[in-house]
mmCIF file of C-alpha atoms in Angstrom:
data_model
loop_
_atom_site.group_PDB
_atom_site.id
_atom_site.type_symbol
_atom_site.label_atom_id
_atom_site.label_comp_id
_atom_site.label_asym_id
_atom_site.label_seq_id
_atom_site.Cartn_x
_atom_site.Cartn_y
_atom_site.Cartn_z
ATOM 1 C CA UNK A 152 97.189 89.097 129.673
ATOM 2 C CA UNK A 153 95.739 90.888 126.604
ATOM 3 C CA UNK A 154 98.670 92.842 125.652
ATOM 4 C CA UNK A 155 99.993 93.318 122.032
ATOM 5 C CA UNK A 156 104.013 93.243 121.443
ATOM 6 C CA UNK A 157 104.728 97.547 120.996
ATOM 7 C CA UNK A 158 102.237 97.362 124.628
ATOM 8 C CA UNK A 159 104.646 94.382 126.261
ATOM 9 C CA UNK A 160 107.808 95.630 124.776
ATOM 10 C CA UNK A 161 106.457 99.207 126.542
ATOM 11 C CA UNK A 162 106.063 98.279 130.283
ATOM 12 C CA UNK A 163 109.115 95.359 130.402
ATOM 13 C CA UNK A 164 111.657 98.708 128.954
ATOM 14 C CA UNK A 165 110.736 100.514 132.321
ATOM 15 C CA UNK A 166 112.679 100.319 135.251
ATOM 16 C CA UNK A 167 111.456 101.491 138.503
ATOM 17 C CA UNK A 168 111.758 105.331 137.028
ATOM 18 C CA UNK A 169 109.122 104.360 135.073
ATOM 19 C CA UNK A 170 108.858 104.918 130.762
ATOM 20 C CA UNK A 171 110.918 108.078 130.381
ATOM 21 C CA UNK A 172 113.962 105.647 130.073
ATOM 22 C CA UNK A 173 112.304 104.820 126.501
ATOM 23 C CA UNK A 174 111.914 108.486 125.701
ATOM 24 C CA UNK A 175 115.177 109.896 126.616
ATOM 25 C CA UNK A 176 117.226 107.092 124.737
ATOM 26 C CA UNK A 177 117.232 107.041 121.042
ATOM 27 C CA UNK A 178 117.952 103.472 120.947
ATOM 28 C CA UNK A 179 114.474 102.583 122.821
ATOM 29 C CA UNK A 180 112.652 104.648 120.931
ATOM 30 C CA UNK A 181 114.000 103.165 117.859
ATOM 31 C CA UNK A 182 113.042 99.609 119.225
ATOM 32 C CA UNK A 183 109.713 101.122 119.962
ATOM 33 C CA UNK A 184 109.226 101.711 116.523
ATOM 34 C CA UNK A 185 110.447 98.263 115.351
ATOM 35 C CA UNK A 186 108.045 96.186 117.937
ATOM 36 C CA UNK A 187 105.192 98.243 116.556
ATOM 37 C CA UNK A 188 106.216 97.206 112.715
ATOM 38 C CA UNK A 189 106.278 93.988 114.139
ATOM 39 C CA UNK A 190 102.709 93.935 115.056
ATOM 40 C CA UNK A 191 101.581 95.660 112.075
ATOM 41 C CA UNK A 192 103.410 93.209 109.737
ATOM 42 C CA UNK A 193 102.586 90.256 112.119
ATOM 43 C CA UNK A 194 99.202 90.830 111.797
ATOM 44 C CA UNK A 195 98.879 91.360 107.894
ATOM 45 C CA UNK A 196 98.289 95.328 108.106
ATOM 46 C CA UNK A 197 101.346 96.408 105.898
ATOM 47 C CA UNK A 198 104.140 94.330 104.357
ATOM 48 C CA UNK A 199 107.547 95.426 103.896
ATOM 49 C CA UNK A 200 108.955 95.090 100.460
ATOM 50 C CA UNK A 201 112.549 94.866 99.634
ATOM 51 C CA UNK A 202 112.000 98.816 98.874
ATOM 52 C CA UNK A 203 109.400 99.943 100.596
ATOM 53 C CA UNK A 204 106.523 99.240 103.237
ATOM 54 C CA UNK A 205 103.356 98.628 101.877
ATOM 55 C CA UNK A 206 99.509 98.922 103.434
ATOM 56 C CA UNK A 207 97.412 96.114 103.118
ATOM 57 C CA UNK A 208 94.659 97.466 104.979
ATOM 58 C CA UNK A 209 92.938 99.806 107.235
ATOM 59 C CA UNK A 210 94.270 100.036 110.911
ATOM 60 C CA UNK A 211 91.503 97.776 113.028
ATOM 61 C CA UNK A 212 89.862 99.331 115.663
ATOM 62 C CA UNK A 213 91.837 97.562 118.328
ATOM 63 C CA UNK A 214 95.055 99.096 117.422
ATOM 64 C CA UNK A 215 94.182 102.550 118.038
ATOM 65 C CA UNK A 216 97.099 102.835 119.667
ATOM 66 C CA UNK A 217 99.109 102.392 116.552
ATOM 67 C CA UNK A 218 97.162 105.065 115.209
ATOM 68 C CA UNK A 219 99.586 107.851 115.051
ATOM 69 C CA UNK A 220 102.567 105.010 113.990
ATOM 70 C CA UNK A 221 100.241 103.890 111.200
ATOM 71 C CA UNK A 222 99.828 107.729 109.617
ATOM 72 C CA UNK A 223 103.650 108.221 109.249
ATOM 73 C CA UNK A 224 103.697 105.137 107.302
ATOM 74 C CA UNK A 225 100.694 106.268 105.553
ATOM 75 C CA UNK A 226 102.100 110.082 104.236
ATOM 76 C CA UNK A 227 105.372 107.416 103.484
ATOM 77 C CA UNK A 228 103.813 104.810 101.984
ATOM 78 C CA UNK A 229 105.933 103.368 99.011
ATOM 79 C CA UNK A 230 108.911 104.372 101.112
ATOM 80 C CA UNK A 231 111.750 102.576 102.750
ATOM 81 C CA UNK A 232 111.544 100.957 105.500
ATOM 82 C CA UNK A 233 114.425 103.109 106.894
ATOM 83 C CA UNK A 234 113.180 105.839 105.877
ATOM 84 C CA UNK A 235 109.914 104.893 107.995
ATOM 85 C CA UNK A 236 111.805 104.076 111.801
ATOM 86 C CA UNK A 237 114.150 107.372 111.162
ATOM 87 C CA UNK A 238 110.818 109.623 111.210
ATOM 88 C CA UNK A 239 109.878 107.894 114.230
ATOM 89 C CA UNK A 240 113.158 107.135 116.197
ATOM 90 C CA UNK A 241 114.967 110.930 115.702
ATOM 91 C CA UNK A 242 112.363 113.196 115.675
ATOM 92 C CA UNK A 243 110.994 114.201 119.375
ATOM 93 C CA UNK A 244 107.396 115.656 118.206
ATOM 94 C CA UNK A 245 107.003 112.033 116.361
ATOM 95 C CA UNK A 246 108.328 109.842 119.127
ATOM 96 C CA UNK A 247 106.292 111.710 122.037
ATOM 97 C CA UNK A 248 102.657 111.330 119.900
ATOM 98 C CA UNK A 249 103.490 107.532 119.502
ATOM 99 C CA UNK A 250 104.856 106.730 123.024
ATOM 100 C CA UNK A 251 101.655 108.849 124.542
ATOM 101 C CA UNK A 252 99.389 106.900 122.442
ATOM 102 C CA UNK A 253 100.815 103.494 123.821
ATOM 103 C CA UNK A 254 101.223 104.643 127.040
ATOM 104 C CA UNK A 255 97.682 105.844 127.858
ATOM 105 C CA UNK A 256 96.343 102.488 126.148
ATOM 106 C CA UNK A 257 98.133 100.760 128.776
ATOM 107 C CA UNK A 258 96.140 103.719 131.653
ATOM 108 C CA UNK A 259 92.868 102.653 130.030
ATOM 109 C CA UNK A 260 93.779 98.710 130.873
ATOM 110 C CA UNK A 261 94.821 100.111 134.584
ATOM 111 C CA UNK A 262 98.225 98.054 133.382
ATOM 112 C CA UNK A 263 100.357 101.832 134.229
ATOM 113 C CA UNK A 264 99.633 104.793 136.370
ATOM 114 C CA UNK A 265 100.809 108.090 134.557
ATOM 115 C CA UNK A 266 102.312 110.924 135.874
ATOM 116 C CA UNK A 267 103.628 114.039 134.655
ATOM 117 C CA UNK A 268 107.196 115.034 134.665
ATOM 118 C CA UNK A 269 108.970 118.391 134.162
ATOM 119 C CA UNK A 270 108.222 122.090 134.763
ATOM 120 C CA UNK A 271 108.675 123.924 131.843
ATOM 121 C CA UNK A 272 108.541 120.666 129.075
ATOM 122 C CA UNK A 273 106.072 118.305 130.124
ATOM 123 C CA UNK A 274 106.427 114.764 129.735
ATOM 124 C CA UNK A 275 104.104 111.829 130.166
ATOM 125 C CA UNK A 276 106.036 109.347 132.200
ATOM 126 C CA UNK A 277 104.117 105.581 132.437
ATOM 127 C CA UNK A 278 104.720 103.617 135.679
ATOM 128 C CA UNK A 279 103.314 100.190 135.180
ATOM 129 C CA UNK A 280 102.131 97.804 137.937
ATOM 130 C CA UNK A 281 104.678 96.218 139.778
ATOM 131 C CA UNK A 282 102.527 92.735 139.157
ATOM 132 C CA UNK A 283 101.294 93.708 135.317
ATOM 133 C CA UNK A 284 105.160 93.365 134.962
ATOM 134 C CA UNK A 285 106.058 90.456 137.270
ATOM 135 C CA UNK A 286 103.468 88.385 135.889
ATOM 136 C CA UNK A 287 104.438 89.382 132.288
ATOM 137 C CA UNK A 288 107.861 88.669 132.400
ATOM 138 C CA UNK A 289 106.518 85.160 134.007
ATOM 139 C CA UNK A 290 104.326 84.448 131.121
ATOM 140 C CA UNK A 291 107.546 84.929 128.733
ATOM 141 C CA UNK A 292 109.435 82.730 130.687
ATOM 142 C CA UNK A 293 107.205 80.392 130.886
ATOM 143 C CA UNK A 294 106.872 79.964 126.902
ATOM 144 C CA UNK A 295 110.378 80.056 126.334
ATOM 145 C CA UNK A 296 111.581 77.308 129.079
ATOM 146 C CA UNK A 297 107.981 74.993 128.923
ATOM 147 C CA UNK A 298 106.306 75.629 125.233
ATOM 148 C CA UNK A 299 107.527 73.782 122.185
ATOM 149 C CA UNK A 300 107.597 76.546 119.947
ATOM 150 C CA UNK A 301 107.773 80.515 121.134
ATOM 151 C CA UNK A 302 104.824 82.135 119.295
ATOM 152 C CA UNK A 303 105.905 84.829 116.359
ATOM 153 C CA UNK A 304 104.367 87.025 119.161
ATOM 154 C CA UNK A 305 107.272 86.485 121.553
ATOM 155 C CA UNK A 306 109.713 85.936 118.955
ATOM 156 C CA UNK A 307 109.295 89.378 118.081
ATOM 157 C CA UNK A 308 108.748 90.675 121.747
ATOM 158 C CA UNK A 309 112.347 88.948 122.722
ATOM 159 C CA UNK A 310 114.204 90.629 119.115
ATOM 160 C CA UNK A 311 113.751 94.060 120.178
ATOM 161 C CA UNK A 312 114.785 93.307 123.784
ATOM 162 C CA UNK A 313 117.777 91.573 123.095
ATOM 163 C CA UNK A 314 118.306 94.154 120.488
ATOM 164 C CA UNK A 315 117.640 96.518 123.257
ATOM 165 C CA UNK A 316 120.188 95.063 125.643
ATOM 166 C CA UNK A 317 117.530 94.258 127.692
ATOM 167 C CA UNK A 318 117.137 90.610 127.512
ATOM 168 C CA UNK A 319 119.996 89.942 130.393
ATOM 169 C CA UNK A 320 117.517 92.067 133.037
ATOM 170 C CA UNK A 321 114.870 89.180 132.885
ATOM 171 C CA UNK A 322 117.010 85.782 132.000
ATOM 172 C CA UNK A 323 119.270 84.006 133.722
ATOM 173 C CA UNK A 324 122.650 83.485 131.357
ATOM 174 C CA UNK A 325 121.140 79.719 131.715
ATOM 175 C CA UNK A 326 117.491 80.782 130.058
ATOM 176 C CA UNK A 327 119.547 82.803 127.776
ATOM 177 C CA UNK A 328 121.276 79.687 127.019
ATOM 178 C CA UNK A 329 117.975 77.902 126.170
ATOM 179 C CA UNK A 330 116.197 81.048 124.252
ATOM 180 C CA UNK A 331 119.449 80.779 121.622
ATOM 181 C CA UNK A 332 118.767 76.937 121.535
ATOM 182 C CA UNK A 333 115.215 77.697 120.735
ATOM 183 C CA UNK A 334 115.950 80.318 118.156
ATOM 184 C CA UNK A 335 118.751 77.800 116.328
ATOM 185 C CA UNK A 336 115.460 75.385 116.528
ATOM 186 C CA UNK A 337 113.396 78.222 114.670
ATOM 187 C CA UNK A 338 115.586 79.156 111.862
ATOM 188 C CA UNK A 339 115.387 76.275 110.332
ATOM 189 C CA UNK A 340 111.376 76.009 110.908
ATOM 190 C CA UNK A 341 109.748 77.450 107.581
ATOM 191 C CA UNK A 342 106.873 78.685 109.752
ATOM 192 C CA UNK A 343 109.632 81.391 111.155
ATOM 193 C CA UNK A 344 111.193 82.146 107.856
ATOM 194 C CA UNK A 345 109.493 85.600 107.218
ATOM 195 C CA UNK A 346 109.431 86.703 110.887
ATOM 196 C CA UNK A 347 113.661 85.932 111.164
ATOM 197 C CA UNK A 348 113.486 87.544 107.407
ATOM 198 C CA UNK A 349 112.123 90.187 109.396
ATOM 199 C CA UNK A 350 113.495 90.729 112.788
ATOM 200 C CA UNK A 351 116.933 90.603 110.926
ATOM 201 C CA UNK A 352 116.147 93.391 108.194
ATOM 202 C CA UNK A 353 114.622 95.653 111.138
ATOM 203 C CA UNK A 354 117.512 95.372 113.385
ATOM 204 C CA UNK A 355 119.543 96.176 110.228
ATOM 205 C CA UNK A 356 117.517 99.232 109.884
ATOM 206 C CA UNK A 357 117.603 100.056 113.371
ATOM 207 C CA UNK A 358 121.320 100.132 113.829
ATOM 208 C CA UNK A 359 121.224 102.645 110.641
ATOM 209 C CA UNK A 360 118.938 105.106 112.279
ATOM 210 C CA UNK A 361 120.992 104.722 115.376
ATOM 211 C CA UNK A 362 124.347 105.455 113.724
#
């Protein structure tokens, strides 16, 4: 399934009400925000400093998506990293261009059917595919319980969720059991050192935009 981790983290935060559960909660949208500096950082596009966040190069053409994500960190550029996820995570007008942009990536894949909610304030509200979903949350289990290393992909897909509180909807407390075993395994795995480096400073951030 070609999905990036701000598209996955997306569809497996709806419930059967579909994605205005990420845009009426301030902590999802927050987490939002972190899994799409995830896949900007992940993928070499900005770096975050111990001050600021940094672009390394132009947004690629398949991450269009990120397009209105990647402009606030542009006009910020040489800011904090806090300073970044607070433009993003408090302010409505900010969070609804950036969840419409993922969302209606996900209608052009057929991966979510959109609706619109609301009579006098419209809202976009993104229903993904029963399946889409299943067989995602299959392919995550899968890796965790059967590979021998989670991918810095998933690694970052399962931070925000369990930051989230969202892991426990799609583990058993047994899987759960073997994800934290897998993680213990990673942070001692150089290969992991700047993506724990990372997932550890965002949820640090997050909290602090949350509080």
């Amino acid at each position: 399934m070609e999905l990036n981790i701000p598209q996955k983290y997306f569809i497996l935060s709806c419930n059967e009400k579909g994605s205005v559960r990420i845009f009426k909660n301030t902590r999802r949208r927050a987490f939002l925000a972190e899994s799409s500096i995830f896949d900007l950082a992940l993928n070499d596009i900005i770096d975050l400093t111990d001050n600021s966040v940094i672009i390394n190069k132009l947004l690629p053409d398949d991450k269009t998506y990120l397009n209105e994500f990647f402009q606030i960190i542009n006009k910020n550029q040489g800011k904090s990293v806090t300073h970044v996820l607070r433009a993003m995570a408090t302010k409505e007008r900010i969070t609804k261009q950036i969840y419409n942009e993922i969302g209606d990536s996900l209608v052009d894949k057929v991966y979510v059917t959109k609706a619109v909610t609301g009579v006098i304030t419209k809202t976009n509200n993104y229903i993904p595919d029963y399946q889409v979903k299943k067989d995602l949350v299959k392919d995550v289990r899968n890796e965790i319980l059967n590979a021998p290393k989670i991918s810095p992909e998933t690694f970052a897909l399962l931070a925000t969720l369990y930051g989230n509180h969202d892991l426990k909807v799609f583990f058993t407390p047994f899987e759960q059991r073997q994800l934290k075993t897998k993680i213990k395994e990673a942070s001692v795995d150089p290969t992991y050192d700047k993506l724990i480096s990372l997932s550890k400073r965002l949820n640090m951030v997050v909290l602090t935009v949350l509080g």
